[in-house]
Short mmCIF file of C-alpha atoms in Angstrom, two decimals:
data_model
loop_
_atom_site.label_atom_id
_atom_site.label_comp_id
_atom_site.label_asym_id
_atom_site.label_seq_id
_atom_site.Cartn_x
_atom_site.Cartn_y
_atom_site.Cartn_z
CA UNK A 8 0.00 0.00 0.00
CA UNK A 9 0.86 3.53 -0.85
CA UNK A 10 1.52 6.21 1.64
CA UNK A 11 2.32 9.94 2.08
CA UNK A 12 4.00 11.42 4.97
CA UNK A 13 4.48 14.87 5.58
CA UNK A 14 6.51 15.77 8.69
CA UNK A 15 9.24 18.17 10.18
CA UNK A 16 12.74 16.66 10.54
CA UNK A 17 14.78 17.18 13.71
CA UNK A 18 16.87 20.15 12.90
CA UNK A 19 20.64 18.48 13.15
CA UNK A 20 22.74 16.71 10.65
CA UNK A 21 21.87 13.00 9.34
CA UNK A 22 17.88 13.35 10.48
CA UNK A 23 17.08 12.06 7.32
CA UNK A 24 19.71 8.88 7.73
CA UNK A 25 18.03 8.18 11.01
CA UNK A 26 14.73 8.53 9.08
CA UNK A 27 15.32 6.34 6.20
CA UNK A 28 17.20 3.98 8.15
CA UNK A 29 14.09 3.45 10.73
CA UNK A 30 12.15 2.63 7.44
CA UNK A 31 13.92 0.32 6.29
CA UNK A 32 14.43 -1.43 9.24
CA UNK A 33 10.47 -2.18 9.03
CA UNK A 34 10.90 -3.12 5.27
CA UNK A 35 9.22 0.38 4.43
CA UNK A 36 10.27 1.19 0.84
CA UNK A 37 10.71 5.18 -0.05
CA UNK A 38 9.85 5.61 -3.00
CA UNK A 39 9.83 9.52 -3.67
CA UNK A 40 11.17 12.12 -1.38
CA UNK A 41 9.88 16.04 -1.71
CA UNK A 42 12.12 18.75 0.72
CA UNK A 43 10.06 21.72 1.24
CA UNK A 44 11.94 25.26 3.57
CA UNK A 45 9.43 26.52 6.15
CA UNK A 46 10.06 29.23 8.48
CA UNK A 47 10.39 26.65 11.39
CA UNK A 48 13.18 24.20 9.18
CA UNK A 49 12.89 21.75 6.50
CA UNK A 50 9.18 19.72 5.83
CA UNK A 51 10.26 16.31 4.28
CA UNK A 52 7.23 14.71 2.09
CA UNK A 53 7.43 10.89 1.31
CA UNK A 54 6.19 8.50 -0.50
CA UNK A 55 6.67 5.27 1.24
CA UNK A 56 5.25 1.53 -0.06
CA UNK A 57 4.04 -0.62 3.05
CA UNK A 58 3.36 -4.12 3.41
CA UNK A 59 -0.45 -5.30 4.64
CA UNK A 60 -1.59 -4.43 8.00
CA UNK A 61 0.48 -1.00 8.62
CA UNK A 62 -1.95 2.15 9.35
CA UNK A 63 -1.39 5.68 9.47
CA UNK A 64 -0.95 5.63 13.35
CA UNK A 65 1.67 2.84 13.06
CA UNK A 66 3.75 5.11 10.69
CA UNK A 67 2.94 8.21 12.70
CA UNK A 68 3.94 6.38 15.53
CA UNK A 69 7.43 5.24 13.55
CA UNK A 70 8.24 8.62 12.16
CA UNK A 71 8.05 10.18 15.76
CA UNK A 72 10.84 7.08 16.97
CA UNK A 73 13.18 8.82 14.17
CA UNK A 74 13.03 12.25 16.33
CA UNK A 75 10.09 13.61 13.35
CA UNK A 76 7.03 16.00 14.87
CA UNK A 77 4.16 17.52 13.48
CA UNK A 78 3.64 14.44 11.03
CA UNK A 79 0.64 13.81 8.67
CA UNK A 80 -0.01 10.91 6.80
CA UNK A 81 -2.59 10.12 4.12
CA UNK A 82 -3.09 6.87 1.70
CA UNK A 83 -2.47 7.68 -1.65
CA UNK A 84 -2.20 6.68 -5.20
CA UNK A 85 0.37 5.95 -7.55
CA UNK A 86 -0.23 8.87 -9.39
CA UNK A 87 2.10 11.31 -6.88
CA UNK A 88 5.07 9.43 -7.89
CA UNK A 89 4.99 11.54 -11.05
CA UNK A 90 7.53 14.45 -10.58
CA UNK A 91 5.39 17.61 -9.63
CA UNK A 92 6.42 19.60 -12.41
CA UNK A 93 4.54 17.15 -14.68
CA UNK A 94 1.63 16.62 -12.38
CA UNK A 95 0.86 21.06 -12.42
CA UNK A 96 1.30 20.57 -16.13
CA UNK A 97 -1.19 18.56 -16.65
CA UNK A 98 -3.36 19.96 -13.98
CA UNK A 99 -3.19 23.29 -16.41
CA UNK A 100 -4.52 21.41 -19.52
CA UNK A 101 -7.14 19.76 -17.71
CA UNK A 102 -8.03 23.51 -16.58
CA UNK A 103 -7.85 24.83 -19.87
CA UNK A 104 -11.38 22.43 -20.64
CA UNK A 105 -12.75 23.92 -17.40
CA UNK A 106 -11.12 26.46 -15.46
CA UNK A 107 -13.47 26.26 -12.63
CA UNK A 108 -12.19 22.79 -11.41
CA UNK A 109 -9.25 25.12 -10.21
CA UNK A 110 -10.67 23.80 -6.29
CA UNK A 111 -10.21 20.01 -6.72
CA UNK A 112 -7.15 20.05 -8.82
CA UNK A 113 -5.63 21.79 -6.06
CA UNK A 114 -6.93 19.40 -3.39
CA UNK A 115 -5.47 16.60 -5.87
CA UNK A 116 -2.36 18.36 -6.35
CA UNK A 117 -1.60 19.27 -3.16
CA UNK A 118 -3.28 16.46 -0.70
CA UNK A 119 -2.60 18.69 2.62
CA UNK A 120 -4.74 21.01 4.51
CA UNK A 121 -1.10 22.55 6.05
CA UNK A 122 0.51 24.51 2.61
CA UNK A 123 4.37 25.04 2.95
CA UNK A 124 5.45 28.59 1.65
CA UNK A 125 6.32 26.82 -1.91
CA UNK A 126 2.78 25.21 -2.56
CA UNK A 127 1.22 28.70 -1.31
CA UNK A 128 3.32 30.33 -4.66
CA UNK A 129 2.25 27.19 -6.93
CA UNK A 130 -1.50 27.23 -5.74
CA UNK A 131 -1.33 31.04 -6.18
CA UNK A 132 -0.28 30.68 -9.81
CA UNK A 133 -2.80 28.13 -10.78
CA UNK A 134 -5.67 29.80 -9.49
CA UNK A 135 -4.48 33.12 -11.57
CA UNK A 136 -4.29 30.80 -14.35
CA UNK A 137 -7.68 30.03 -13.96
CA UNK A 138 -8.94 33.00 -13.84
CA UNK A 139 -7.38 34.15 -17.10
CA UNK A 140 -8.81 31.05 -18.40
CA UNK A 141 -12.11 31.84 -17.14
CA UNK A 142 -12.22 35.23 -18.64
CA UNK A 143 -11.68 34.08 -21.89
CA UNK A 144 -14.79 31.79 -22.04
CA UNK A 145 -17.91 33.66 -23.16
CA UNK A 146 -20.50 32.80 -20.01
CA UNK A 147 -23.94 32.08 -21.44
CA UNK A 148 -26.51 35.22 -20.47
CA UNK A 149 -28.46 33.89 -17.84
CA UNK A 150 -31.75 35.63 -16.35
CA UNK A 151 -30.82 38.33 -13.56
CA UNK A 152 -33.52 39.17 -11.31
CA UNK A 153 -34.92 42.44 -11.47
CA UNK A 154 -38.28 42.98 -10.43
CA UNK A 155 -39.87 42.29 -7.51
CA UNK A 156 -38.94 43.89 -3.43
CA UNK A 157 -36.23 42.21 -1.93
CA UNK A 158 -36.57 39.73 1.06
CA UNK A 159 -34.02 39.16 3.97
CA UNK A 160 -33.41 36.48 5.66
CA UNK A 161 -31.11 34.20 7.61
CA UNK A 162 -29.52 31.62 5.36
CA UNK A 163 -29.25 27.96 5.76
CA UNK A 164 -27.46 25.11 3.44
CA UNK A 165 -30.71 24.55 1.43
CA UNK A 166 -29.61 28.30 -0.30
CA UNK A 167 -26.40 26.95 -1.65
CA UNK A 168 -27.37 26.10 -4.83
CA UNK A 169 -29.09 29.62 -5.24
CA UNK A 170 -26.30 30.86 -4.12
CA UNK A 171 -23.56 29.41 -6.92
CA UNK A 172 -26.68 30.88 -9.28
CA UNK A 173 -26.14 34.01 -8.09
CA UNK A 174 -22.44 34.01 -8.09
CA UNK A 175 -22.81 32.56 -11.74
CA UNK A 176 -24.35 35.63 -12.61
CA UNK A 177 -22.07 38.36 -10.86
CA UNK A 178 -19.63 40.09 -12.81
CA UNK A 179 -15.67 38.43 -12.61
CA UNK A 180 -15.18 42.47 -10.71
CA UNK A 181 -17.30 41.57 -8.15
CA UNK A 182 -16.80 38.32 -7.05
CA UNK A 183 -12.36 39.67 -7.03
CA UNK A 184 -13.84 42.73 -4.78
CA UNK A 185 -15.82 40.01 -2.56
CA UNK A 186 -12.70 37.47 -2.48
CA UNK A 187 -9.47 39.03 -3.06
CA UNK A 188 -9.09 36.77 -5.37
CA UNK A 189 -10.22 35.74 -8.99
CA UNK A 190 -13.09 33.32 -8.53
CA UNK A 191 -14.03 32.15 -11.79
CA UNK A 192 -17.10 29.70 -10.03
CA UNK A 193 -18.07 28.55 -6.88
CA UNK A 194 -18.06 25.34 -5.41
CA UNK A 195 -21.21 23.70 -4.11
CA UNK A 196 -18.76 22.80 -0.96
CA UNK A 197 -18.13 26.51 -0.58
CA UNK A 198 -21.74 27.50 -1.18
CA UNK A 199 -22.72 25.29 1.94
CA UNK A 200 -19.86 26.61 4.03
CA UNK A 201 -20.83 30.30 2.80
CA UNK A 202 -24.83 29.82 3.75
CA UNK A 203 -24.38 28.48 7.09
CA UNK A 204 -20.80 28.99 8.74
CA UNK A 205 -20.09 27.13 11.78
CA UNK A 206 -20.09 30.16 15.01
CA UNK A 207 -21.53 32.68 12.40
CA UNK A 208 -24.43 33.83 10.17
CA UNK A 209 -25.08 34.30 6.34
CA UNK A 210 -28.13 36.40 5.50
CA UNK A 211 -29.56 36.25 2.23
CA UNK A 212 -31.52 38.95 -0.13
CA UNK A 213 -34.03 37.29 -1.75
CA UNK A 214 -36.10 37.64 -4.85
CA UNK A 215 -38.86 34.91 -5.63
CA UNK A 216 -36.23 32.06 -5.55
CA UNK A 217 -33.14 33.69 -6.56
CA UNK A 218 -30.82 34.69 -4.34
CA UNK A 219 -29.35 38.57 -5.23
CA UNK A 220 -27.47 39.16 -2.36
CA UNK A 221 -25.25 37.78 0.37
CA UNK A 222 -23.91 38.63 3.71
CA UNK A 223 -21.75 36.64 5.87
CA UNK A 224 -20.68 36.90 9.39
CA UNK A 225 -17.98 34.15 10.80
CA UNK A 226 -16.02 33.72 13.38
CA UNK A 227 -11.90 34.96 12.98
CA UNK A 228 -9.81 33.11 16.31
CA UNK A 229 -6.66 34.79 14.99
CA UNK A 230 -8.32 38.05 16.54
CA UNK A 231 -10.38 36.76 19.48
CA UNK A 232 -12.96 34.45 20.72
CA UNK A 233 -15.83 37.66 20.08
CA UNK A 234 -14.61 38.58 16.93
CA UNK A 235 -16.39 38.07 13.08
CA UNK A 236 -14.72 38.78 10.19
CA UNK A 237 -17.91 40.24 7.66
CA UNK A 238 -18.10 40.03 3.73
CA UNK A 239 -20.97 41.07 1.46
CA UNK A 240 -21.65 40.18 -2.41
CA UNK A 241 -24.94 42.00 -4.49
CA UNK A 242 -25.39 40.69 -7.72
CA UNK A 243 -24.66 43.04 -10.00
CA UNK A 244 -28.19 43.90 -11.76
CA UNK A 245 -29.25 45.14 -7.78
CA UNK A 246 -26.28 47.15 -6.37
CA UNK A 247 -26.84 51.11 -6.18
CA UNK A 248 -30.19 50.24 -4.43
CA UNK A 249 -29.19 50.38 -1.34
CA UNK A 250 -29.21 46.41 -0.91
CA UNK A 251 -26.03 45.98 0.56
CA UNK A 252 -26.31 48.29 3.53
CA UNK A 253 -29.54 46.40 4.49
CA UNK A 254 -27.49 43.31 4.48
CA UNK A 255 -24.87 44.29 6.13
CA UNK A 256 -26.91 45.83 8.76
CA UNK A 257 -28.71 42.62 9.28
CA UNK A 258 -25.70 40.85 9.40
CA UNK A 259 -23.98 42.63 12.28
CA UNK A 260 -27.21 42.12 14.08
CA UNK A 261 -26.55 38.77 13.47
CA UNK A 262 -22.84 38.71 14.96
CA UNK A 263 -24.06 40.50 17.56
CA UNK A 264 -26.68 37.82 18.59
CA UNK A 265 -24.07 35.34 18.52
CA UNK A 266 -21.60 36.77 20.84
CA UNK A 267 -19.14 39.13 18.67
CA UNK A 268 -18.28 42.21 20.25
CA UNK A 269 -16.58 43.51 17.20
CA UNK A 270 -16.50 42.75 13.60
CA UNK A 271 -13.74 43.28 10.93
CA UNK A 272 -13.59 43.48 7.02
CA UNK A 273 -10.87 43.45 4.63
CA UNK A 274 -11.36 45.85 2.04
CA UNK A 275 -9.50 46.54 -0.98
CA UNK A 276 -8.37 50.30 -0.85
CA UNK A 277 -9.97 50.91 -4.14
CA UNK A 278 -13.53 49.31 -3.20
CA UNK A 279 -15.23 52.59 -2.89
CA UNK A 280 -18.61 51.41 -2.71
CA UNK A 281 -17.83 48.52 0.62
CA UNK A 282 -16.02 51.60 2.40
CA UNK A 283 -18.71 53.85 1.95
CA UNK A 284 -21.44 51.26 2.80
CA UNK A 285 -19.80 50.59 5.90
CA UNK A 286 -19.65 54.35 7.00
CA UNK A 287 -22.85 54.33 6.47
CA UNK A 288 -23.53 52.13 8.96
CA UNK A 289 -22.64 55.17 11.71
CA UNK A 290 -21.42 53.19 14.48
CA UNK A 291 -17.83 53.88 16.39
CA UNK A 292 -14.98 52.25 14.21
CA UNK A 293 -11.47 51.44 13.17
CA UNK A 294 -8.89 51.56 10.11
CA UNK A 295 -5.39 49.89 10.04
CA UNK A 296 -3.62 49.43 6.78
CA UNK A 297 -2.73 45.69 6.28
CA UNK A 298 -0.44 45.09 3.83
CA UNK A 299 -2.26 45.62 0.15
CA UNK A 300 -5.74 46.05 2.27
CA UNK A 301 -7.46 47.96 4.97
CA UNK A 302 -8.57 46.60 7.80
CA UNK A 303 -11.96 47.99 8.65
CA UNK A 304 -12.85 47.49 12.65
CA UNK A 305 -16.30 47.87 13.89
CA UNK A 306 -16.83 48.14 17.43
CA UNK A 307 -20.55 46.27 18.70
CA UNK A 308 -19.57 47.09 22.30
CA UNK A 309 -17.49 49.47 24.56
CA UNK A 310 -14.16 47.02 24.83
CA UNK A 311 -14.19 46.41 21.52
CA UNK A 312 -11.97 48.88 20.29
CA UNK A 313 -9.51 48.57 22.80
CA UNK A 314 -7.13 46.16 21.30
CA UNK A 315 -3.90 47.83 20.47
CA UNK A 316 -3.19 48.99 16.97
CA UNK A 317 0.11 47.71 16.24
CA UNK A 318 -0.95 44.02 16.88
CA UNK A 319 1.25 40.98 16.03
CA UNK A 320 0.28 40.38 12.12
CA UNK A 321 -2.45 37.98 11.03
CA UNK A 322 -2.10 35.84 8.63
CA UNK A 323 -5.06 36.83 6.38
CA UNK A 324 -3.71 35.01 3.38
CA UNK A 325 -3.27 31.61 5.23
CA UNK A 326 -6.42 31.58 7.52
CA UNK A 327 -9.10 33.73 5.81
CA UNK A 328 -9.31 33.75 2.32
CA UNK A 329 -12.18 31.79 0.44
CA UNK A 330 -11.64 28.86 -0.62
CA UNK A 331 -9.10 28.31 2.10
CA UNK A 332 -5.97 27.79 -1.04
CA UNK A 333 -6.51 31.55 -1.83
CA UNK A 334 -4.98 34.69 -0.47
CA UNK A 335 -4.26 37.88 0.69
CA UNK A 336 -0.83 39.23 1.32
CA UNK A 337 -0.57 40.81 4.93
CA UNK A 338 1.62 42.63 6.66
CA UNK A 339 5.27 41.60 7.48
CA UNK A 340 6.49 41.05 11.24
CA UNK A 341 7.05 44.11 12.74
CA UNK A 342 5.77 46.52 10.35
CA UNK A 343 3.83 48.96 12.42
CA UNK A 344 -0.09 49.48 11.76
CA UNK A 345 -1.21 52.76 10.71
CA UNK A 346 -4.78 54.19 12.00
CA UNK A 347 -7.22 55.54 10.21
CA UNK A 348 -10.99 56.71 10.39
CA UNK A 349 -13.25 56.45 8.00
CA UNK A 350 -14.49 59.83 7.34
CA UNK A 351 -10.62 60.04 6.46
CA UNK A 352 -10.49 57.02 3.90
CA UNK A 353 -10.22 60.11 1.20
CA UNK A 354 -6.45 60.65 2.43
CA UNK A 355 -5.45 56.84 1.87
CA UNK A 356 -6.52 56.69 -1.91
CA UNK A 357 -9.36 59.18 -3.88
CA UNK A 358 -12.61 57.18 -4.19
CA UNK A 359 -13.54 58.70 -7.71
CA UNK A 360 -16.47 57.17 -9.67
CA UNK A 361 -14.40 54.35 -10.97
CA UNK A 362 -16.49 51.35 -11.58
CA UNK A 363 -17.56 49.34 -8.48
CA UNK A 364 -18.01 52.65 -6.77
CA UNK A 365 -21.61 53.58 -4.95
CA UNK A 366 -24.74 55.23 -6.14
CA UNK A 367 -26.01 58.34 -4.55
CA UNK A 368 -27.36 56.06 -1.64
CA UNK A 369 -24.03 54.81 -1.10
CA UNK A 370 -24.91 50.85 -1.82
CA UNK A 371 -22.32 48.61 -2.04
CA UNK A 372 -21.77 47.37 -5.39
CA UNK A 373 -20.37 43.73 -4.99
CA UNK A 374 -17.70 44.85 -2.78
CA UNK A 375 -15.56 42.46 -0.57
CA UNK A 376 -14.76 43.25 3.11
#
């Protein structure tokens, strides 16, 4: 049977001897070896044949008795002993037929939930790949919902395949404002995750059966037990009506219910219409520049805003970003935060009426926080 084990090495000379040597003395057969550089050392990945009877807590168990820690292992097929150069090749002419399988070919490619720096930079290419590839393809006109008054309401998994409808029909600028990211389709996985997130709340804008708009509020550890990180998607056919401050309204009401005592968004400097739409909402908050973002705090009680400003740095990218492969850059170690207000957003960056920027009512238009 084929295996793969990921693990960290023990940092001093001949680890790997001691390693290979423990295999062997089990009749464990290596049959590919990967080396990836982490900031904590070396992660080896192997590719070990086993006889019958050996589970993955047997060779957990073995790689720890060769000084390894932080070890994962999987089954796996025959195909990984192709050299990875190959298997991302062929991953990118499979996505050239259809660019939105960009989710599981990463999941095949990559086989880990933990990404080392090096698959972070490959993932991040193939997904840009995919979006290119997406733009290219002429998407069939499907019907956008336009008549009718707007229902909201709290969202629950039976919404997800509305939901991929309505993210089918958003323009390629607003689902990168909502994502960070190009996001040529979503998943039905993603969908379910999106309508009902475990700790949080998604509240939907409903028209008939379509679903037009989207808020979500779930819950970000990185930044404290009471704290929701909020994003909000309107189709495009509805934004300038003033949809997306209802939604995110509702939303925070939502967090609120649940327990957060703050809520943040990540907003894209140039996503006039999200940081308008959340001044609008006229409650006490907070701006830090974040690396290529801002960070957009809203206090929902009177601790809320007391954490300090220059914080340690999140890892937005690695923790936060939608599907979980995709990212955000964020800001290096020890680069101080700088504060901000948001009746002073002008002085970051000029919100002129570029597209994606808000009507006279000051709607978000498809904007990601």
């Amino acid at each position: 049977m084929l295996w793969k084990i990921r693990t960290e090495l023990a940092d001093r000379p001949g680890a790997l001897a001691e390693l290979a040597a423990r295999c062997g003395a089990d009749d464990i057969n290596i049959l590919h070896l990967e080396v990836f550089t982490s900031e904590n050392g070396a992660v080896d990945e192997l590719v070990v044949s086993t006889g019958v009877g050996w589970t993955a807590d047997d060779l957990t168990a073995l790689v720890a008795e060769a000084g390894c820690s932080g070890t994962t292992v999987r089954p796996c097929q025959a195909e990984v002993l192709h050299d990875a150069p190959t298997r991302y090749l062929r991953a990118v002419l499979r996505l050239i037929d259809d660019p939105v399988s960009v989710d599981d070919e990463l999941g095949n490619l990559q086989g880990f939930d933990e990404y080392t720096p090096a698959e972070w930079a490959r993932a991040d290419v193939l997904v840009e790949i995919a979006g290119r590839l997406a733009e290219r393809l002429e998407a069939p006109a499907g019907p956008r919902p336009g008549s009718g008054v707007p229902e909201l309401r709290t969202a629950t998994v039976d919404d997800a395949a509305a939901v991929v409808a309505m993210h089918d029909r958003c323009s390629y600028e607003s689902r990168t404002r909502r994502y960070h990211v190009p996001m040529p389709k979503l998943t039905a996985r993603t969908a379910r995750h999106l309508s009902a997130p475990a700790g949080g709340v998604s509240i939907v804008a409903t028209v008939g059966n379509a679903v037009i708009g989207m808020a979500t509020a779930a819950p970000w550890e990185e930044l404290g037990s009471t704290t929701m990180e909020v994003a909000v998607l309107v189709e495009d056919g509805w934004q300038g009506q003033g949809l997306g401050l209802r939604l995110l309204r509702q939303v925070v009401d939502g967090a609120r219910q649940r327990g957060a005592d703050r809520i943040v968004c990540m907003v894209q400097p140039e996503n006039a219409a999200m940081l308008r739409t959340l001044e609008r909402l006229r409650m006490r908050s907070r701006v830090v520049r974040d690396g290529d973002s801002l960070m957009v705090s809203v206090a929902l009680s009177d601790r809320s805003l007391s954490h300090a400003v220059d914080r340690p740095g999140v890892p937005y990218r690695h923790t936060r970003a939608t599907p979980s492969h995709w990212s955000e850059p964020t800001r290096s170690a020890g680069q101080p935060a700088r504060e901000h207000t948001l009746a002073a957003l002008s002085a970051l960056q000029p919100l002129s009426g570029s597209a994606g920027a808000a009507g006279s009512d000051g709607a978000d238009r498809g904007g990601r926080p």
